[in-house]
mmCIF file of C-alpha atoms in Angstrom:
data_model
loop_
_atom_site.group_PDB
_atom_site.id
_atom_site.type_symbol
_atom_site.label_atom_id
_atom_site.label_comp_id
_atom_site.label_asym_id
_atom_site.label_seq_id
_atom_site.Cartn_x
_atom_site.Cartn_y
_atom_site.Cartn_z
ATOM 1 C CA ALA A 1 -163.163 36.480 19.129
ATOM 2 C CA GLN A 2 -159.866 37.225 20.740
ATOM 3 C CA SER A 3 -158.491 38.981 23.799
ATOM 4 C CA VAL A 4 -154.948 39.308 25.884
ATOM 5 C CA THR A 5 -154.846 39.914 29.450
ATOM 6 C CA GLN A 6 -151.372 41.124 30.689
ATOM 7 C CA LEU A 7 -151.827 40.514 34.456
ATOM 8 C CA ASP A 8 -149.360 43.028 35.687
ATOM 9 C CA SER A 9 -149.476 46.718 34.503
ATOM 10 C CA HIS A 10 -146.002 47.289 36.241
ATOM 11 C CA VAL A 11 -143.212 45.020 37.280
ATOM 12 C CA SER A 12 -140.084 46.237 39.141
ATOM 13 C CA VAL A 13 -136.888 43.975 39.787
ATOM 14 C CA SER A 14 -133.286 44.105 41.018
ATOM 15 C CA GLU A 15 -130.875 44.081 38.594
ATOM 16 C CA GLY A 16 -129.483 40.270 38.077
ATOM 17 C CA THR A 17 -132.851 39.043 39.196
ATOM 18 C CA PRO A 18 -135.328 36.862 36.992
ATOM 19 C CA VAL A 19 -138.008 38.695 35.352
ATOM 20 C CA LEU A 20 -141.471 37.359 34.770
ATOM 21 C CA LEU A 21 -144.027 39.120 32.811
ATOM 22 C CA ARG A 22 -147.570 37.124 32.991
ATOM 23 C CA CYS A 23 -149.918 37.233 29.734
ATOM 24 C CA ASN A 24 -152.741 35.069 29.233
ATOM 25 C CA TYR A 25 -154.863 34.629 26.029
ATOM 26 C CA SER A 26 -158.273 34.161 24.477
ATOM 27 C CA SER A 27 -158.844 32.410 21.368
ATOM 28 C CA SER A 28 -161.090 30.438 19.357
ATOM 29 C CA TYR A 29 -158.786 29.231 16.864
ATOM 30 C CA SER A 30 -155.267 28.235 17.269
ATOM 31 C CA PRO A 31 -153.383 31.414 17.783
ATOM 32 C CA SER A 32 -149.863 33.038 17.000
ATOM 33 C CA LEU A 33 -148.439 34.619 19.883
ATOM 34 C CA PHE A 34 -145.772 37.234 20.040
ATOM 35 C CA TRP A 35 -143.877 39.561 22.931
ATOM 36 C CA TYR A 36 -142.902 43.270 21.886
ATOM 37 C CA VAL A 37 -140.836 45.258 23.409
ATOM 38 C CA GLN A 38 -140.743 49.406 23.384
ATOM 39 C CA HIS A 39 -138.066 50.926 24.845
ATOM 40 C CA PRO A 40 -138.673 54.689 25.635
ATOM 41 C CA ASN A 41 -139.137 56.778 22.427
ATOM 42 C CA LYS A 42 -138.365 53.973 20.459
ATOM 43 C CA GLY A 43 -140.278 51.752 17.958
ATOM 44 C CA LEU A 44 -141.553 48.651 18.718
ATOM 45 C CA GLN A 45 -139.467 45.357 18.160
ATOM 46 C CA LEU A 46 -140.035 41.945 18.036
ATOM 47 C CA LEU A 47 -138.724 39.974 21.088
ATOM 48 C CA LEU A 48 -140.188 36.036 19.943
ATOM 49 C CA LYS A 49 -143.009 34.620 18.472
ATOM 50 C CA TYR A 50 -145.239 31.270 19.084
ATOM 51 C CA THR A 51 -146.245 29.803 15.966
ATOM 52 C CA SER A 52 -147.683 26.364 16.803
ATOM 53 C CA ALA A 53 -144.194 24.626 16.749
ATOM 54 C CA ALA A 54 -142.355 24.600 19.824
ATOM 55 C CA THR A 55 -143.839 25.447 22.972
ATOM 56 C CA LEU A 56 -140.673 27.292 24.412
ATOM 57 C CA VAL A 57 -139.588 29.892 22.267
ATOM 58 C CA LYS A 58 -136.251 31.902 22.791
ATOM 59 C CA GLY A 59 -136.049 35.298 21.710
ATOM 60 C CA ILE A 60 -133.771 38.245 21.701
ATOM 61 C CA ASN A 61 -131.622 39.460 24.682
ATOM 62 C CA GLY A 62 -131.787 36.513 26.364
ATOM 63 C CA PHE A 63 -135.798 36.418 26.744
ATOM 64 C CA GLU A 64 -137.979 33.265 26.612
ATOM 65 C CA ALA A 65 -141.602 32.166 26.581
ATOM 66 C CA GLU A 66 -143.728 29.217 27.148
ATOM 67 C CA PHE A 67 -146.988 28.264 25.231
ATOM 68 C CA LYS A 68 -149.252 26.711 27.755
ATOM 69 C CA LYS A 69 -152.422 25.723 26.321
ATOM 70 C CA SER A 70 -153.879 24.524 29.388
ATOM 71 C CA GLU A 71 -153.474 27.325 30.926
ATOM 72 C CA THR A 72 -153.758 29.471 27.828
ATOM 73 C CA SER A 73 -150.656 31.565 29.209
ATOM 74 C CA PHE A 74 -147.372 32.820 27.316
ATOM 75 C CA HIS A 75 -145.649 34.270 30.148
ATOM 76 C CA LEU A 76 -142.245 36.060 29.488
ATOM 77 C CA THR A 77 -139.135 35.402 31.335
ATOM 78 C CA LYS A 78 -135.621 35.941 31.867
ATOM 79 C CA PRO A 79 -132.982 34.774 34.162
ATOM 80 C CA SER A 80 -131.543 37.874 34.921
ATOM 81 C CA ALA A 81 -132.261 41.218 34.576
ATOM 82 C CA HIS A 82 -130.279 43.841 32.982
ATOM 83 C CA MET A 83 -130.450 47.598 33.223
ATOM 84 C CA SER A 84 -131.115 47.946 29.384
ATOM 85 C CA ASP A 85 -134.210 45.789 29.910
ATOM 86 C CA ALA A 86 -136.039 48.255 31.231
ATOM 87 C CA ALA A 87 -139.225 49.139 28.874
ATOM 88 C CA GLU A 88 -142.612 48.374 28.293
ATOM 89 C CA TYR A 89 -143.454 44.814 26.928
ATOM 90 C CA PHE A 90 -146.622 43.935 24.996
ATOM 91 C CA CYS A 91 -148.153 40.675 25.030
ATOM 92 C CA VAL A 92 -150.039 39.965 21.255
ATOM 93 C CA VAL A 93 -152.526 37.578 19.932
ATOM 94 C CA SER A 94 -152.825 36.796 15.949
ATOM 95 C CA VAL A 95 -155.509 34.734 14.411
ATOM 96 C CA SER A 96 -156.432 34.271 11.215
ATOM 97 C CA GLY A 97 -159.606 35.176 9.530
ATOM 98 C CA GLY A 98 -160.109 34.335 5.996
ATOM 99 C CA SER A 99 -157.631 36.495 3.614
ATOM 100 C CA ASN A 100 -156.638 38.628 5.983
ATOM 101 C CA TYR A 101 -155.700 38.569 10.084
ATOM 102 C CA LYS A 102 -155.954 40.865 13.270
ATOM 103 C CA LEU A 103 -153.334 41.552 16.130
ATOM 104 C CA THR A 104 -154.828 42.016 19.206
ATOM 105 C CA PHE A 105 -152.631 43.720 21.917
ATOM 106 C CA GLY A 106 -152.397 43.687 25.850
ATOM 107 C CA LYS A 107 -152.456 46.681 27.481
ATOM 108 C CA GLY A 108 -148.567 46.508 28.298
ATOM 109 C CA THR A 109 -146.306 45.954 31.397
ATOM 110 C CA LEU A 110 -143.666 48.176 32.109
ATOM 111 C CA LEU A 111 -140.449 46.858 33.435
ATOM 112 C CA THR A 112 -138.586 48.536 35.807
ATOM 113 C CA VAL A 113 -135.100 47.425 36.587
ATOM 114 C CA ASN A 114 -133.441 48.854 39.933
ATOM 115 C CA PRO A 115 -129.831 49.127 40.388
ATOM 116 C CA ASP B 1 -134.350 45.468 6.014
ATOM 117 C CA VAL B 2 -138.011 46.314 6.108
ATOM 118 C CA LYS B 3 -138.387 50.461 6.451
ATOM 119 C CA VAL B 4 -141.540 51.535 7.739
ATOM 120 C CA THR B 5 -141.359 55.305 7.490
ATOM 121 C CA GLN B 6 -144.444 58.069 8.904
ATOM 122 C CA SER B 7 -144.029 61.533 8.013
ATOM 123 C CA SER B 8 -143.688 63.308 11.031
ATOM 124 C CA ARG B 9 -142.603 62.579 14.878
ATOM 125 C CA TYR B 10 -144.246 65.220 16.437
ATOM 126 C CA LEU B 11 -147.444 67.004 15.019
ATOM 127 C CA VAL B 12 -149.356 69.772 16.863
ATOM 128 C CA LYS B 13 -152.831 70.548 15.303
ATOM 129 C CA ARG B 14 -156.179 72.720 16.267
ATOM 130 C CA THR B 15 -159.161 71.159 17.228
ATOM 131 C CA GLY B 16 -161.421 70.794 13.819
ATOM 132 C CA GLU B 17 -158.635 71.049 11.756
ATOM 133 C CA LYS B 18 -158.041 67.947 8.854
ATOM 134 C CA VAL B 19 -155.062 65.915 9.646
ATOM 135 C CA PHE B 20 -153.382 63.669 7.500
ATOM 136 C CA LEU B 21 -150.790 61.047 8.647
ATOM 137 C CA GLU B 22 -148.806 59.386 6.256
ATOM 138 C CA CYS B 23 -147.300 56.006 6.110
ATOM 139 C CA VAL B 24 -144.916 54.606 3.698
ATOM 140 C CA GLN B 25 -143.026 50.915 3.411
ATOM 141 C CA ASP B 26 -140.483 49.969 0.972
ATOM 142 C CA MET B 27 -140.984 46.408 0.705
ATOM 143 C CA ASP B 28 -143.990 45.599 -1.473
ATOM 144 C CA HIS B 29 -146.229 44.577 1.585
ATOM 145 C CA GLU B 30 -149.756 43.631 0.783
ATOM 146 C CA ASN B 31 -151.107 44.478 4.581
ATOM 147 C CA MET B 32 -150.747 47.871 6.287
ATOM 148 C CA PHE B 33 -151.983 48.891 9.800
ATOM 149 C CA TRP B 34 -152.878 51.839 11.124
ATOM 150 C CA TYR B 35 -153.113 52.086 15.399
ATOM 151 C CA ARG B 36 -153.200 54.456 18.387
ATOM 152 C CA GLN B 37 -151.319 54.222 21.448
ATOM 153 C CA ASP B 38 -152.405 55.350 24.560
ATOM 154 C CA PRO B 39 -151.115 54.659 28.410
ATOM 155 C CA GLY B 40 -152.882 51.730 29.929
ATOM 156 C CA LEU B 41 -154.213 50.906 26.937
ATOM 157 C CA GLY B 42 -151.862 49.104 24.534
ATOM 158 C CA LEU B 43 -152.526 49.051 21.006
ATOM 159 C CA ARG B 44 -155.567 49.609 19.382
ATOM 160 C CA LEU B 45 -156.365 48.995 15.857
ATOM 161 C CA ILE B 46 -157.970 52.023 13.678
ATOM 162 C CA TYR B 47 -157.955 50.995 10.234
ATOM 163 C CA PHE B 48 -156.354 48.287 8.041
ATOM 164 C CA SER B 49 -155.560 47.551 4.174
ATOM 165 C CA TYR B 50 -154.611 44.303 2.627
ATOM 166 C CA ASP B 51 -154.518 45.709 -0.812
ATOM 167 C CA VAL B 52 -154.515 49.012 -2.709
ATOM 168 C CA LYS B 53 -158.093 50.480 -2.713
ATOM 169 C CA MET B 54 -158.822 48.422 0.181
ATOM 170 C CA LYS B 55 -159.735 49.029 3.366
ATOM 171 C CA GLU B 56 -161.480 47.419 6.699
ATOM 172 C CA LYS B 57 -162.487 49.280 9.883
ATOM 173 C CA GLY B 58 -160.503 48.056 13.057
ATOM 174 C CA ASP B 59 -161.645 48.141 16.465
ATOM 175 C CA ILE B 60 -161.909 52.012 16.868
ATOM 176 C CA PRO B 61 -162.899 53.642 13.477
ATOM 177 C CA GLU B 62 -164.789 56.447 14.599
ATOM 178 C CA GLY B 63 -163.440 59.615 13.825
ATOM 179 C CA TYR B 64 -160.791 58.339 11.275
ATOM 180 C CA SER B 65 -160.791 57.482 7.850
ATOM 181 C CA VAL B 66 -158.006 56.170 5.133
ATOM 182 C CA SER B 67 -156.624 55.881 2.108
ATOM 183 C CA ARG B 68 -154.636 53.497 -0.138
ATOM 184 C CA GLU B 69 -154.068 54.618 -3.699
ATOM 185 C CA LYS B 70 -150.597 52.762 -3.835
ATOM 186 C CA LYS B 71 -149.478 49.589 -2.364
ATOM 187 C CA GLU B 72 -146.671 51.764 -0.382
ATOM 188 C CA ARG B 73 -148.731 54.292 1.167
ATOM 189 C CA PHE B 74 -151.419 54.107 3.752
ATOM 190 C CA SER B 75 -152.804 57.318 4.964
ATOM 191 C CA LEU B 76 -154.496 58.248 8.256
ATOM 192 C CA ILE B 77 -157.096 61.107 8.026
ATOM 193 C CA LEU B 78 -158.635 62.331 11.223
ATOM 194 C CA GLU B 79 -161.454 64.217 9.229
ATOM 195 C CA SER B 80 -162.202 66.720 12.384
ATOM 196 C CA ALA B 81 -159.580 66.421 15.102
ATOM 197 C CA SER B 82 -160.325 66.795 18.279
ATOM 198 C CA THR B 83 -158.650 66.939 21.561
ATOM 199 C CA ASN B 84 -159.569 62.723 22.476
ATOM 200 C CA GLN B 85 -157.129 62.091 19.537
ATOM 201 C CA THR B 86 -154.392 63.415 20.944
ATOM 202 C CA SER B 87 -152.543 60.004 20.970
ATOM 203 C CA MET B 88 -149.352 58.329 19.373
ATOM 204 C CA TYR B 89 -149.870 57.081 16.174
ATOM 205 C CA LEU B 90 -148.218 53.830 15.125
ATOM 206 C CA CYS B 91 -148.047 52.410 11.181
ATOM 207 C CA ALA B 92 -147.063 48.633 11.004
ATOM 208 C CA SER B 93 -146.994 46.012 7.979
ATOM 209 C CA PRO B 94 -146.468 42.905 7.672
ATOM 210 C CA PRO B 95 -145.301 40.563 4.874
ATOM 211 C CA SER B 96 -147.517 38.223 3.247
ATOM 212 C CA GLY B 97 -147.966 34.858 5.648
ATOM 213 C CA GLY B 98 -150.728 35.082 7.770
ATOM 214 C CA SER B 99 -151.260 35.534 11.390
ATOM 215 C CA SER B 100 -147.701 33.936 12.217
ATOM 216 C CA VAL B 101 -145.626 36.489 10.702
ATOM 217 C CA GLU B 102 -144.573 39.592 12.753
ATOM 218 C CA GLN B 103 -145.717 43.403 11.988
ATOM 219 C CA TYR B 104 -142.819 45.727 11.367
ATOM 220 C CA PHE B 105 -143.363 48.697 13.015
ATOM 221 C CA GLY B 106 -142.982 52.661 11.967
ATOM 222 C CA PRO B 107 -141.210 55.088 14.534
ATOM 223 C CA GLY B 108 -144.763 56.868 14.983
ATOM 224 C CA THR B 109 -146.252 60.151 15.195
ATOM 225 C CA ARG B 110 -147.061 61.986 18.523
ATOM 226 C CA LEU B 111 -150.125 63.971 17.825
ATOM 227 C CA THR B 112 -151.294 66.436 20.265
ATOM 228 C CA VAL B 113 -154.558 68.196 19.399
ATOM 229 C CA THR B 114 -155.155 71.734 21.118
#
């Protein structure tokens, strides 16, 4: 079984300050981990993914995430928030099961960026 | 560019109606998924298909069925729509490659059942 916990349902930051969105996962097998972003009235877009290569993963728009197996975490960070980062963010774990696989989504973190 | 399209962006139906939501992908992918997205709950998997005429239940299949007669098309069917099925429905399709590949999402269908 696998699960994902996004520790904050809402994060509010000021423009230019760092962003931290927290994600913990549980998986019986080696997982792949993803962060997706959803802007208002837009589809889901992949930000970055971890697939057992480098533990520090860089994504689009200056975001990065670090896979920490000992802490079962995959937190998303960005050094300096921009107004355009305001969106909902989803942490996702994926585990193979035979010929197919299944994604489990976290409940989402809404990021608000204040001017 | 992979494209996943959904037949409607907005849909309003009455309780008890049979509702069809269509999803089409243009990249010959084997896997296709249907999710529903509700505030505070994230995305929950309803059904998925890994080949034509093949389907598997996801986490919340009750009240839904699916059809995959052609590789590019995956339909979600609400047999008798109810108000608790008011939601955003998202179709997704990843390329082959196991659990490490990303999913490509359609734009979503916002369904309201009155």
